[in-house]
Structure formats: C-alpha cells, structure tokens
Tab-separated table of C-alpha atoms in Angstrom:
chain	number	residue	atom	x	y	z
B	1	UNK	CA	135.602	186.848	-85.781
B	2	UNK	CA	133.001	186.927	-88.710
B	3	UNK	CA	131.833	190.368	-89.767
B	4	UNK	CA	129.260	191.286	-92.089
B	5	UNK	CA	128.708	194.500	-94.306
B	6	UNK	CA	125.861	195.970	-96.259
B	7	UNK	CA	126.984	197.906	-98.827
B	8	UNK	CA	125.666	201.228	-98.038
B	9	UNK	CA	123.459	202.538	-95.359
B	10	UNK	CA	120.822	203.940	-97.876
B	11	UNK	CA	119.993	203.531	-101.487
B	12	UNK	CA	117.801	205.835	-103.573
B	13	UNK	CA	116.503	204.690	-106.993
B	14	UNK	CA	114.008	205.386	-109.590
B	15	UNK	CA	110.789	203.295	-109.940
B	16	UNK	CA	111.030	200.675	-112.408
B	17	UNK	CA	114.748	200.403	-112.202
B	18	UNK	CA	116.446	197.400	-110.459
B	19	UNK	CA	117.711	197.584	-106.939
B	20	UNK	CA	120.948	195.881	-106.059
B	21	UNK	CA	122.076	195.538	-102.530
B	22	UNK	CA	125.286	194.122	-101.487
B	23	UNK	CA	126.125	191.943	-98.465
B	24	UNK	CA	129.910	191.120	-97.898
B	25	UNK	CA	131.388	188.830	-95.017
B	26	UNK	CA	134.847	188.162	-93.863
B	27	UNK	CA	136.401	184.978	-93.062
B	28	UNK	CA	134.649	181.569	-93.492
B	29	UNK	CA	131.385	181.055	-95.758
B	30	UNK	CA	128.326	180.579	-93.826
B	31	UNK	CA	126.146	177.333	-94.395
B	32	UNK	CA	123.615	179.563	-95.718
B	33	UNK	CA	122.297	183.226	-95.821
B	34	UNK	CA	119.259	184.893	-95.672
B	35	UNK	CA	117.644	188.218	-96.747
B	36	UNK	CA	115.014	190.015	-94.734
B	37	UNK	CA	112.824	193.196	-95.284
B	38	UNK	CA	111.924	195.272	-92.126
B	39	UNK	CA	109.433	198.181	-92.169
B	40	UNK	CA	109.622	200.963	-89.494
B	41	UNK	CA	108.213	199.830	-86.168
B	42	UNK	CA	107.734	196.081	-87.199
B	43	UNK	CA	109.686	192.789	-87.179
B	44	UNK	CA	111.559	191.741	-89.952
B	45	UNK	CA	110.040	189.566	-92.403
B	46	UNK	CA	111.962	186.677	-94.286
B	47	UNK	CA	112.414	187.144	-98.077
B	48	UNK	CA	114.609	184.683	-99.369
B	49	UNK	CA	117.385	181.876	-98.177
B	50	UNK	CA	120.092	180.537	-100.122
B	51	UNK	CA	122.422	177.924	-99.161
B	52	UNK	CA	126.498	177.710	-99.845
B	53	UNK	CA	125.978	175.031	-102.620
B	54	UNK	CA	123.391	177.509	-104.467
B	55	UNK	CA	124.553	180.272	-106.874
B	56	UNK	CA	121.201	181.606	-107.290
B	57	UNK	CA	117.644	181.797	-105.983
B	58	UNK	CA	114.506	183.673	-107.351
B	59	UNK	CA	111.253	184.509	-106.098
B	60	UNK	CA	108.909	186.584	-108.130
B	61	UNK	CA	110.881	189.980	-108.665
B	62	UNK	CA	113.597	188.967	-106.174
B	63	UNK	CA	116.827	187.369	-107.012
B	64	UNK	CA	119.609	186.553	-104.650
B	65	UNK	CA	123.271	185.359	-105.588
B	66	UNK	CA	125.830	183.779	-103.468
B	67	UNK	CA	129.565	184.017	-104.478
B	68	UNK	CA	131.563	181.869	-101.732
B	69	UNK	CA	134.860	183.029	-103.558
B	70	UNK	CA	134.075	186.848	-103.372
B	71	UNK	CA	132.470	186.339	-100.078
B	72	UNK	CA	129.239	188.298	-101.211
B	73	UNK	CA	125.614	188.084	-101.944
B	74	UNK	CA	123.833	190.381	-104.062
B	75	UNK	CA	120.247	190.721	-103.721
B	76	UNK	CA	118.067	192.507	-106.709
B	77	UNK	CA	114.614	193.715	-107.055
B	78	UNK	CA	113.708	194.037	-110.531
B	79	UNK	CA	110.867	196.599	-111.836
B	80	UNK	CA	111.146	198.371	-108.428
B	81	UNK	CA	107.960	200.005	-106.855
B	82	UNK	CA	107.478	202.768	-104.207
B	83	UNK	CA	106.223	199.697	-101.873
B	84	UNK	CA	109.561	198.130	-102.143
B	85	UNK	CA	110.763	200.932	-99.825
B	86	UNK	CA	111.946	199.458	-96.571
B	87	UNK	CA	115.417	198.248	-94.948
B	88	UNK	CA	116.710	195.149	-96.295
B	89	UNK	CA	118.925	192.925	-93.711
B	90	UNK	CA	121.123	190.279	-94.816
B	91	UNK	CA	122.148	187.295	-92.208
B	92	UNK	CA	124.450	184.790	-92.163
B	93	UNK	CA	124.161	181.407	-90.082
B	94	UNK	CA	127.285	179.468	-89.800
B	95	UNK	CA	124.685	176.585	-88.468
B	96	UNK	CA	127.216	174.886	-86.240
B	97	UNK	CA	126.255	173.659	-82.791
B	98	UNK	CA	127.702	176.752	-81.183
B	99	UNK	CA	127.096	179.515	-83.608
B	100	UNK	CA	125.057	182.333	-84.125
B	101	UNK	CA	123.020	184.091	-86.614
B	102	UNK	CA	124.761	187.306	-87.629
B	103	UNK	CA	122.774	190.197	-89.117
B	104	UNK	CA	124.115	193.021	-91.199
B	105	UNK	CA	123.039	196.425	-90.176
B	106	UNK	CA	120.818	197.063	-93.128
B	107	UNK	CA	120.359	199.117	-96.197
B	108	UNK	CA	117.437	201.314	-96.431
B	109	UNK	CA	116.179	201.508	-99.721
B	110	UNK	CA	113.898	204.195	-101.103
B	111	UNK	CA	111.943	203.905	-104.442
B	112	UNK	CA	110.896	207.185	-105.939
B	113	UNK	CA	107.946	207.475	-108.120
A	1	UNK	CA	96.882	182.106	-87.241
A	2	UNK	CA	97.420	185.238	-85.623
A	3	UNK	CA	101.432	185.104	-86.011
A	4	UNK	CA	103.875	185.620	-83.257
A	5	UNK	CA	102.205	187.352	-80.318
A	6	UNK	CA	104.482	189.652	-77.946
A	7	UNK	CA	103.619	191.476	-74.981
A	8	UNK	CA	103.776	193.989	-73.762
A	9	UNK	CA	104.407	196.198	-76.869
A	10	UNK	CA	106.130	198.915	-75.010
A	11	UNK	CA	107.855	198.868	-71.645
A	12	UNK	CA	109.211	201.796	-69.648
A	13	UNK	CA	110.704	201.001	-66.291
A	14	UNK	CA	113.392	202.472	-64.013
A	15	UNK	CA	117.203	201.209	-63.668
A	16	UNK	CA	117.093	198.109	-61.289
A	17	UNK	CA	113.639	197.017	-61.731
A	18	UNK	CA	112.851	193.539	-63.257
A	19	UNK	CA	111.698	193.155	-66.799
A	20	UNK	CA	109.606	190.318	-68.144
A	21	UNK	CA	108.839	190.114	-71.987
A	22	UNK	CA	106.491	187.822	-73.115
A	23	UNK	CA	106.026	185.461	-76.569
A	24	UNK	CA	103.530	183.262	-77.965
A	25	UNK	CA	105.012	181.354	-80.902
A	26	UNK	CA	102.918	180.347	-83.960
A	27	UNK	CA	101.425	177.146	-83.258
A	28	UNK	CA	103.026	173.988	-84.163
A	29	UNK	CA	106.376	175.627	-84.548
A	30	UNK	CA	109.312	173.653	-82.951
A	31	UNK	CA	111.818	176.450	-82.882
A	32	UNK	CA	111.602	179.671	-80.878
A	33	UNK	CA	114.281	182.619	-81.158
A	34	UNK	CA	114.706	185.727	-79.043
A	35	UNK	CA	116.684	188.762	-80.635
A	36	UNK	CA	117.697	192.247	-79.408
A	37	UNK	CA	117.768	195.255	-82.034
A	38	UNK	CA	119.368	198.438	-81.275
A	39	UNK	CA	120.831	201.413	-83.513
A	40	UNK	CA	124.444	200.644	-82.550
A	41	UNK	CA	124.538	196.927	-82.412
A	42	UNK	CA	121.710	196.026	-85.052
A	43	UNK	CA	119.820	192.600	-84.806
A	44	UNK	CA	121.491	190.236	-82.603
A	45	UNK	CA	120.416	186.455	-81.754
A	46	UNK	CA	120.243	186.042	-77.756
A	47	UNK	CA	119.131	182.485	-77.256
A	48	UNK	CA	116.951	180.013	-79.160
A	49	UNK	CA	114.840	176.894	-78.309
A	50	UNK	CA	113.834	173.819	-79.793
A	51	UNK	CA	110.858	171.775	-78.487
A	52	UNK	CA	111.239	173.956	-75.415
A	53	UNK	CA	114.840	173.173	-74.775
A	54	UNK	CA	117.488	175.988	-74.799
A	55	UNK	CA	119.948	175.194	-77.562
A	56	UNK	CA	122.079	178.015	-77.756
A	57	UNK	CA	122.221	181.071	-75.236
A	58	UNK	CA	125.582	182.356	-76.367
A	59	UNK	CA	124.126	185.615	-77.424
A	60	UNK	CA	122.862	186.260	-73.848
A	61	UNK	CA	124.668	189.582	-72.862
A	62	UNK	CA	125.025	188.810	-69.113
A	63	UNK	CA	123.859	186.738	-66.280
A	64	UNK	CA	121.111	189.569	-65.917
A	65	UNK	CA	119.349	187.877	-68.643
A	66	UNK	CA	117.344	184.520	-68.493
A	67	UNK	CA	114.856	183.111	-70.849
A	68	UNK	CA	112.465	180.292	-70.401
A	69	UNK	CA	109.913	178.072	-72.235
A	70	UNK	CA	107.911	176.156	-69.910
A	71	UNK	CA	105.667	174.885	-72.659
A	72	UNK	CA	105.467	175.031	-76.244
A	73	UNK	CA	102.918	177.888	-76.612
A	74	UNK	CA	105.063	180.532	-74.120
A	75	UNK	CA	108.126	181.739	-73.512
A	76	UNK	CA	109.889	184.657	-71.371
A	77	UNK	CA	112.935	186.743	-71.466
A	78	UNK	CA	113.675	188.234	-68.148
A	79	UNK	CA	116.130	191.054	-67.362
A	80	UNK	CA	116.856	191.536	-63.568
A	81	UNK	CA	118.160	193.963	-62.701
A	82	UNK	CA	117.536	196.335	-65.844
A	83	UNK	CA	120.096	198.639	-66.868
A	84	UNK	CA	119.728	201.782	-69.270
A	85	UNK	CA	121.968	200.002	-71.874
A	86	UNK	CA	119.261	197.224	-72.138
A	87	UNK	CA	116.888	199.737	-73.722
A	88	UNK	CA	116.222	198.168	-77.286
A	89	UNK	CA	113.560	196.401	-79.228
A	90	UNK	CA	113.218	192.673	-78.337
A	91	UNK	CA	111.937	190.179	-81.005
A	92	UNK	CA	110.681	186.641	-80.844
A	93	UNK	CA	110.473	184.823	-83.687
A	94	UNK	CA	109.530	181.232	-84.368
A	95	UNK	CA	109.782	178.489	-87.186
A	96	UNK	CA	108.621	175.254	-88.101
A	97	UNK	CA	111.897	173.326	-88.776
A	98	UNK	CA	114.614	175.620	-87.492
A	99	UNK	CA	117.669	177.147	-88.890
A	100	UNK	CA	118.709	176.728	-92.215
A	101	UNK	CA	115.667	174.854	-93.105
A	102	UNK	CA	112.736	177.298	-93.311
A	103	UNK	CA	111.825	180.860	-92.620
A	104	UNK	CA	111.561	182.713	-89.241
A	105	UNK	CA	108.397	184.418	-88.577
A	106	UNK	CA	109.031	187.479	-86.421
A	107	UNK	CA	106.715	189.168	-83.668
A	108	UNK	CA	106.007	192.942	-83.631
A	109	UNK	CA	108.579	193.620	-81.104
A	110	UNK	CA	108.606	194.916	-77.349
A	111	UNK	CA	110.118	198.195	-77.350
A	112	UNK	CA	111.754	198.622	-73.939
A	113	UNK	CA	112.975	201.589	-72.306
A	114	UNK	CA	114.907	201.636	-69.208
A	115	UNK	CA	115.375	205.237	-67.417
C-alpha cells in the first residue's frame, strides 16, 4: 500500500533562513500532491498543490517541487519568520475513483528569532 | 463567508452512546469531506460527497460510522455505538470543484472524547 513519510517530526531553524521540508512516498506516484499548514487546535489550511506533470510551484515565499523519479516533494519557505512556526502536512491524492487522500504525519517547524 | 462551520466544538460522551457531528460547508461548494485526526494515525479521509451524494466511503472505519448529506448546506457524521478508540478530532472540509482542482477549506474541528 502507498506510504508517505515526512522527513522529520520537528525542525528548528533561525529566522531569515530557508526552511526545507521533505515528503517521500513509496510505490506509484500520485496524480497530485498538496501541502497544508496546521496550527495547534485548528484545522489544516491549504498552501499549495502541485500536479505530477509539474516540477515546481511558487506562491510568495513558498516553493514546492515534485520529483516523480525520486518519489519526493520538497517544500521551501524562504526568509522564514517566527509566524511560520506550525506543523506542515503533505498529502497525496491518487485521484482514482476508489482512492483516498493520504496525509503524512507532519513536520513541526519552529522558527526562532 | 463564515467558512466551514462545525458543531459541537467539543463532545464528551460515554462508551455505547450515539454521537452526531454536524457540518455546514461554505455556500456554493459542491464537495464535502469528513476527516479524522489522531496522534497515532494522523489525518485520515473518511468519506466525501459531491452534490450531496457519497462518492467514496472507503475510509469509514466500521459500520458504526455513517454519514449523510441531506442538502447542500448540511452534513452529519454519526457514530453508534461509540467506543473509546473513536476519540479524535473530526474535521469537515469543503471545496468548490473537488479533488485535484482547488483547495479544501477545513472547519475548526470537533474534539470527541469517548470515556
């Protein structure tokens, strides 16, 4: 069965640096992949979606890459700020009729001033 | 728009009782999703609807779980009878065009505790 792994449970970096989060999956590539942000006690908030035929997507300080050969997506936050501290989830969607959306367990990102 | 609305925000019940969670999606959204989040299993998709019709319920864990969407502005997730292992945060989400097209908007969640 499809498995998804986010590189680390927690990541601590200095304000102003680039945060890079990793999402790896096994088996077959999803039709698309999403990244979400979740703050404590709140629901996930959608950030970016990237399709299997896309290599890279950007939105302001955020960038997502998708490498179907490596079976990996990288999520970058440039010029990180303490307000970026949250848990980040990646989600795979195989987008077939009997499929499910599979979420990673998340990476807790802390940006220290 | 107020966003996705869920009620109650917290529910504490005893094992064996029936639990009903409620969701009001964003007006005009055609897709509605129910998720469950636990520390052990993370975020799991339980079921989703398109235009009030259940499309995929393969994530529903057992027959004790059922979901309905009687109209475009209301959905329920029912657990009967509830068990302690059902304790989790249950999220409802909605989207305009569905999976792979645009984003899902999540509600604040219902924290369910089954004693």
